[in-house]
Amino acid sequence: MRILLIEDELDMAALVIRSVQEAGFAVDCAHSLDEATEMLALASYALVLLDRRLPDGDGLSLIRTVRAQQPGAPVIVLSALDAVQDRVLGLNKGADDYLAKPFDMAELLARVRAALRRPGAEDTPPMICGRVGFHPSTREVTVDGVPVTLKRRELAVLETLIRRAGRVVRRETLIEEVYGFDDDVQPNTLDAHISRLRVRLAVLEAGIAIFPVRGVGYLLDQS
């Protein structure tokens, strides 16, 4: 899942990016309304984290653009404007949640996960391929029902592939969904992450394998 952070304070942006990435999400960061508008037109986002005090205006003015271009993406406002009337205004403008600065990163991640859960998501069955189950609402991976831990890039690759199990996924699609705009993606970066994931799946005897399709991308299927 890819998240868009709109934050002009560089230190705050770095803290949020690190925490959200460690939780397994790809993150793009915009520092102004204009930059955010361009990113919303170029990529799909699962969720938007939105500061209010931006160099070119109030972040709340962007919510209408998010709703038009990314209708399924929840918006969480992160702002030092924490008076009751500020929070009410943010929610009335269409935000799904409003978190006052300063905040604890654990609380932010909890709110991100809560916002990503749709009504009935708890009842959504896991995606099954081989002996592996991927649980969309929690992004948990299991083998024969037993939870396993994957590094965040490996998890992102597996999520992208298992959602399209049995179909060839183009390299460009994997790169777009696994990495952020600011990530330094070298020609062999994706291949290295996939190689480590393939070894991990083999060690787990997961019953699935990732097959390279020369010149196109990768395919995940039962082995």
mmCIF file of C-alpha atoms in Angstrom:
data_model
loop_
_atom_site.group_PDB
_atom_site.id
_atom_site.type_symbol
_atom_site.label_atom_id
_atom_site.label_comp_id
_atom_site.label_asym_id
_atom_site.label_seq_id
_atom_site.Cartn_x
_atom_site.Cartn_y
_atom_site.Cartn_z
ATOM 1 C CA MET A 1 0.000 0.000 0.000
ATOM 2 C CA ARG A 2 1.217 3.497 -0.879
ATOM 3 C CA ILE A 3 0.598 6.491 1.382
ATOM 4 C CA LEU A 4 0.918 10.167 0.472
ATOM 5 C CA LEU A 5 2.275 12.446 3.205
ATOM 6 C CA ILE A 6 1.860 16.198 2.726
ATOM 7 C CA GLU A 7 4.124 17.945 5.225
ATOM 8 C CA ASP A 8 6.467 20.937 4.788
ATOM 9 C CA GLU A 9 8.384 20.546 8.079
ATOM 10 C CA LEU A 10 11.330 18.405 7.023
ATOM 11 C CA ASP A 11 12.104 16.944 10.468
ATOM 12 C CA MET A 12 8.469 15.982 11.038
ATOM 13 C CA ALA A 13 8.227 14.535 7.531
ATOM 14 C CA ALA A 14 11.333 12.404 8.105
ATOM 15 C CA LEU A 15 9.938 11.007 11.381
ATOM 16 C CA VAL A 16 6.579 10.125 9.858
ATOM 17 C CA ILE A 17 8.133 8.611 6.738
ATOM 18 C CA ARG A 18 10.448 6.392 8.767
ATOM 19 C CA SER A 19 7.660 5.160 11.048
ATOM 20 C CA VAL A 20 5.215 4.482 8.241
ATOM 21 C CA GLN A 21 7.852 2.724 6.131
ATOM 22 C CA GLU A 22 8.847 0.527 9.071
ATOM 23 C CA ALA A 23 5.177 -0.476 9.296
ATOM 24 C CA GLY A 24 5.428 -1.817 5.745
ATOM 25 C CA PHE A 25 3.986 1.002 3.632
ATOM 26 C CA ALA A 26 5.506 2.818 0.688
ATOM 27 C CA VAL A 27 5.457 6.582 1.254
ATOM 28 C CA ASP A 28 5.591 9.585 -1.061
ATOM 29 C CA CYS A 29 6.041 13.037 0.450
ATOM 30 C CA ALA A 30 4.884 16.390 -0.910
ATOM 31 C CA HIS A 31 5.852 19.685 0.717
ATOM 32 C CA SER A 32 3.158 21.925 -0.768
ATOM 33 C CA LEU A 33 -0.378 21.834 -2.151
ATOM 34 C CA ASP A 34 0.888 22.183 -5.726
ATOM 35 C CA GLU A 35 3.326 19.290 -5.328
ATOM 36 C CA ALA A 36 0.641 17.135 -3.709
ATOM 37 C CA THR A 37 -1.810 17.864 -6.523
ATOM 38 C CA GLU A 38 0.762 16.659 -9.060
ATOM 39 C CA MET A 39 1.411 13.449 -7.112
ATOM 40 C CA LEU A 40 -2.305 12.701 -6.759
ATOM 41 C CA ALA A 41 -2.590 12.877 -10.543
ATOM 42 C CA LEU A 42 0.356 10.529 -11.081
ATOM 43 C CA ALA A 43 -0.134 7.692 -8.578
ATOM 44 C CA SER A 44 -2.781 5.815 -6.616
ATOM 45 C CA TYR A 45 -2.766 6.098 -2.829
ATOM 46 C CA ALA A 46 -4.391 4.003 -0.132
ATOM 47 C CA LEU A 47 -4.368 6.895 2.347
ATOM 48 C CA VAL A 48 -3.379 10.572 2.631
ATOM 49 C CA LEU A 49 -1.700 12.199 5.662
ATOM 50 C CA LEU A 50 -2.303 15.927 5.400
ATOM 51 C CA ASP A 51 -0.755 18.871 7.237
ATOM 52 C CA ARG A 52 -2.765 22.098 7.345
ATOM 53 C CA ARG A 53 -0.171 24.867 7.474
ATOM 54 C CA LEU A 54 1.479 24.576 4.069
ATOM 55 C CA PRO A 55 3.477 27.229 2.191
ATOM 56 C CA ASP A 56 0.758 27.740 -0.421
ATOM 57 C CA GLY A 57 -2.380 27.432 1.693
ATOM 58 C CA ASP A 58 -4.494 25.442 4.154
ATOM 59 C CA GLY A 59 -4.193 21.702 3.587
ATOM 60 C CA LEU A 60 -7.935 21.313 4.054
ATOM 61 C CA SER A 61 -8.412 22.844 0.601
ATOM 62 C CA LEU A 62 -6.825 19.708 -0.873
ATOM 63 C CA ILE A 63 -9.442 17.300 0.472
ATOM 64 C CA ARG A 64 -11.805 18.008 -2.428
ATOM 65 C CA THR A 65 -9.030 17.088 -4.883
ATOM 66 C CA VAL A 66 -8.326 13.869 -2.991
ATOM 67 C CA ARG A 67 -12.005 12.916 -3.090
ATOM 68 C CA ALA A 68 -12.186 13.589 -6.841
ATOM 69 C CA GLN A 69 -8.980 11.789 -7.829
ATOM 70 C CA GLN A 70 -8.629 9.143 -5.095
ATOM 71 C CA PRO A 71 -12.219 8.537 -3.952
ATOM 72 C CA GLY A 72 -11.373 5.524 -1.815
ATOM 73 C CA ALA A 73 -8.432 7.074 0.056
ATOM 74 C CA PRO A 74 -9.045 8.125 3.679
ATOM 75 C CA VAL A 75 -7.581 11.476 4.739
ATOM 76 C CA ILE A 76 -6.005 11.973 8.160
ATOM 77 C CA VAL A 77 -5.199 15.580 9.042
ATOM 78 C CA LEU A 78 -2.008 16.125 11.095
ATOM 79 C CA SER A 79 -1.943 19.642 12.496
ATOM 80 C CA ALA A 80 -0.753 21.854 15.329
ATOM 81 C CA LEU A 81 -4.127 23.599 15.042
ATOM 82 C CA ASP A 82 -5.737 21.552 17.795
ATOM 83 C CA ALA A 83 -8.588 23.676 19.148
ATOM 84 C CA VAL A 84 -12.015 22.053 19.096
ATOM 85 C CA GLN A 85 -13.182 24.361 16.314
ATOM 86 C CA ASP A 86 -10.125 23.421 14.218
ATOM 87 C CA ARG A 87 -10.815 19.704 14.574
ATOM 88 C CA VAL A 88 -14.503 20.195 13.828
ATOM 89 C CA LEU A 89 -13.646 22.251 10.746
ATOM 90 C CA GLY A 90 -11.290 19.557 9.476
ATOM 91 C CA LEU A 91 -13.871 16.816 9.885
ATOM 92 C CA ASN A 92 -16.605 18.961 8.347
ATOM 93 C CA LYS A 93 -14.338 19.586 5.343
ATOM 94 C CA GLY A 94 -14.253 15.852 4.722
ATOM 95 C CA ALA A 95 -11.288 14.513 6.692
ATOM 96 C CA ASP A 96 -11.708 10.978 8.051
ATOM 97 C CA ASP A 97 -9.620 11.698 11.138
ATOM 98 C CA TYR A 98 -7.778 14.599 12.781
ATOM 99 C CA LEU A 99 -4.638 14.101 14.870
ATOM 100 C CA ALA A 100 -3.151 17.050 16.744
ATOM 101 C CA LYS A 101 0.603 17.661 16.823
ATOM 102 C CA PRO A 102 2.669 16.638 18.643
ATOM 103 C CA PHE A 103 1.530 13.032 18.489
ATOM 104 C CA ASP A 104 2.941 9.622 19.275
ATOM 105 C CA MET A 105 3.948 7.611 16.208
ATOM 106 C CA ALA A 106 2.321 4.496 17.631
ATOM 107 C CA GLU A 107 -0.992 6.352 17.774
ATOM 108 C CA LEU A 108 -0.548 7.603 14.204
ATOM 109 C CA LEU A 109 0.050 4.063 12.946
ATOM 110 C CA ALA A 110 -2.978 2.804 14.872
ATOM 111 C CA ARG A 111 -5.120 5.483 13.247
ATOM 112 C CA VAL A 112 -3.693 4.671 9.809
ATOM 113 C CA ARG A 113 -4.580 1.006 10.211
ATOM 114 C CA ALA A 114 -8.038 1.894 11.525
ATOM 115 C CA ALA A 115 -8.681 4.244 8.595
ATOM 116 C CA LEU A 116 -7.650 1.564 6.116
ATOM 117 C CA ARG A 117 -10.157 -0.879 7.528
ATOM 118 C CA ARG A 118 -13.407 -0.630 5.615
ATOM 119 C CA PRO A 119 -16.784 -1.684 7.049
ATOM 120 C CA GLY A 120 -16.772 -5.454 7.167
ATOM 121 C CA ALA A 121 -13.026 -5.649 6.534
ATOM 122 C CA GLU A 122 -12.627 -7.768 9.640
ATOM 123 C CA ASP A 123 -14.728 -10.428 7.914
ATOM 124 C CA THR A 124 -12.790 -10.319 4.646
ATOM 125 C CA PRO A 125 -11.278 -13.759 4.115
ATOM 126 C CA PRO A 126 -7.541 -14.000 3.540
ATOM 127 C CA MET A 127 -6.133 -14.362 0.056
ATOM 128 C CA ILE A 128 -4.829 -17.919 -0.188
ATOM 129 C CA CYS A 129 -2.138 -19.226 -2.490
ATOM 130 C CA GLY A 130 -0.433 -22.500 -1.697
ATOM 131 C CA ARG A 131 -0.077 -22.644 2.078
ATOM 132 C CA VAL A 132 0.191 -18.854 2.365
ATOM 133 C CA GLY A 133 -2.605 -16.593 3.550
ATOM 134 C CA PHE A 134 -2.496 -12.813 3.210
ATOM 135 C CA HIS A 135 -4.970 -10.943 5.422
ATOM 136 C CA PRO A 136 -5.873 -7.624 3.716
ATOM 137 C CA SER A 137 -7.209 -5.782 6.761
ATOM 138 C CA THR A 138 -4.138 -6.455 8.930
ATOM 139 C CA ARG A 139 -1.521 -7.162 6.221
ATOM 140 C CA GLU A 140 -0.601 -10.280 8.202
ATOM 141 C CA VAL A 141 1.003 -13.224 6.421
ATOM 142 C CA THR A 142 0.437 -16.768 7.604
ATOM 143 C CA VAL A 143 1.649 -20.204 6.539
ATOM 144 C CA ASP A 144 -0.812 -22.935 7.455
ATOM 145 C CA GLY A 145 -2.461 -20.363 9.723
ATOM 146 C CA VAL A 146 0.718 -19.563 11.641
ATOM 147 C CA PRO A 147 1.835 -15.894 11.443
ATOM 148 C CA VAL A 148 5.224 -15.267 9.861
ATOM 149 C CA THR A 149 7.283 -12.084 9.814
ATOM 150 C CA LEU A 150 8.633 -10.608 6.601
ATOM 151 C CA LYS A 151 10.783 -7.538 6.102
ATOM 152 C CA ARG A 152 8.749 -4.577 4.891
ATOM 153 C CA ARG A 153 9.944 -4.660 1.278
ATOM 154 C CA GLU A 154 9.407 -8.415 1.074
ATOM 155 C CA LEU A 155 5.914 -7.948 2.506
ATOM 156 C CA ALA A 156 5.137 -5.241 -0.044
ATOM 157 C CA VAL A 157 6.342 -7.439 -2.918
ATOM 158 C CA LEU A 158 4.355 -10.433 -1.644
ATOM 159 C CA GLU A 159 1.220 -8.322 -1.202
ATOM 160 C CA THR A 160 1.462 -6.978 -4.764
ATOM 161 C CA LEU A 161 2.025 -10.444 -6.229
ATOM 162 C CA ILE A 162 -0.519 -12.389 -4.169
ATOM 163 C CA ARG A 163 -3.237 -9.899 -5.069
ATOM 164 C CA ARG A 164 -2.550 -10.944 -8.668
ATOM 165 C CA ALA A 165 -1.675 -14.600 -8.063
ATOM 166 C CA GLY A 166 -1.526 -16.618 -11.265
ATOM 167 C CA ARG A 167 -1.011 -13.519 -13.401
ATOM 168 C CA VAL A 168 2.167 -11.911 -14.675
ATOM 169 C CA VAL A 169 2.897 -8.625 -12.888
ATOM 170 C CA ARG A 170 4.992 -6.159 -14.834
ATOM 171 C CA ARG A 171 8.189 -4.825 -13.253
ATOM 172 C CA GLU A 172 6.866 -1.294 -13.597
ATOM 173 C CA THR A 173 3.772 -2.194 -11.568
ATOM 174 C CA LEU A 174 5.840 -3.765 -8.807
ATOM 175 C CA ILE A 175 8.180 -0.781 -8.613
ATOM 176 C CA GLU A 176 5.247 1.638 -8.514
ATOM 177 C CA GLU A 177 3.474 -0.202 -5.689
ATOM 178 C CA VAL A 178 6.489 -1.219 -3.600
ATOM 179 C CA TYR A 179 8.622 1.929 -3.682
ATOM 180 C CA GLY A 180 7.987 5.636 -3.167
ATOM 181 C CA PHE A 181 8.906 8.411 -5.586
ATOM 182 C CA ASP A 182 11.894 9.360 -3.440
ATOM 183 C CA ASP A 183 13.278 5.840 -3.064
ATOM 184 C CA ASP A 184 16.566 5.151 -4.806
ATOM 185 C CA VAL A 185 15.523 2.205 -6.969
ATOM 186 C CA GLN A 186 18.548 0.845 -8.800
ATOM 187 C CA PRO A 187 18.102 -1.575 -11.740
ATOM 188 C CA ASN A 188 18.672 -4.613 -9.499
ATOM 189 C CA THR A 189 16.902 -3.355 -6.358
ATOM 190 C CA LEU A 190 13.600 -5.088 -7.112
ATOM 191 C CA ASP A 191 15.370 -8.293 -8.163
ATOM 192 C CA ALA A 192 17.302 -8.346 -4.882
ATOM 193 C CA HIS A 193 14.139 -8.020 -2.792
ATOM 194 C CA ILE A 194 12.392 -10.698 -4.842
ATOM 195 C CA SER A 195 15.399 -13.002 -4.525
ATOM 196 C CA ARG A 196 15.332 -12.733 -0.735
ATOM 197 C CA LEU A 197 11.573 -13.292 -0.686
ATOM 198 C CA ARG A 198 11.923 -16.403 -2.863
ATOM 199 C CA VAL A 199 14.467 -17.846 -0.423
ATOM 200 C CA ARG A 200 12.217 -17.035 2.521
ATOM 201 C CA LEU A 201 9.218 -18.740 0.884
ATOM 202 C CA ALA A 202 11.337 -21.815 0.139
ATOM 203 C CA VAL A 203 12.575 -22.012 3.742
ATOM 204 C CA LEU A 204 8.982 -21.721 4.986
ATOM 205 C CA GLU A 205 7.906 -24.460 2.546
ATOM 206 C CA ALA A 206 5.072 -22.101 1.667
ATOM 207 C CA GLY A 207 3.839 -24.026 -1.368
ATOM 208 C CA ILE A 208 4.235 -21.020 -3.663
ATOM 209 C CA ALA A 209 7.032 -19.681 -5.813
ATOM 210 C CA ILE A 210 7.848 -16.516 -7.724
ATOM 211 C CA PHE A 211 8.653 -17.147 -11.369
ATOM 212 C CA PRO A 212 10.498 -14.572 -13.499
ATOM 213 C CA VAL A 213 9.007 -13.807 -16.904
ATOM 214 C CA ARG A 214 11.884 -12.575 -19.019
ATOM 215 C CA GLY A 215 11.514 -9.039 -20.232
ATOM 216 C CA VAL A 216 8.118 -8.578 -18.553
ATOM 217 C CA GLY A 217 8.043 -9.142 -14.793
ATOM 218 C CA TYR A 218 7.148 -11.843 -12.275
ATOM 219 C CA LEU A 219 4.400 -14.351 -11.588
ATOM 220 C CA LEU A 220 3.443 -15.852 -8.231
ATOM 221 C CA ASP A 221 1.756 -19.248 -8.241
ATOM 222 C CA GLN A 222 1.646 -22.559 -6.440
ATOM 223 C CA SER A 223 4.856 -24.536 -6.666
#
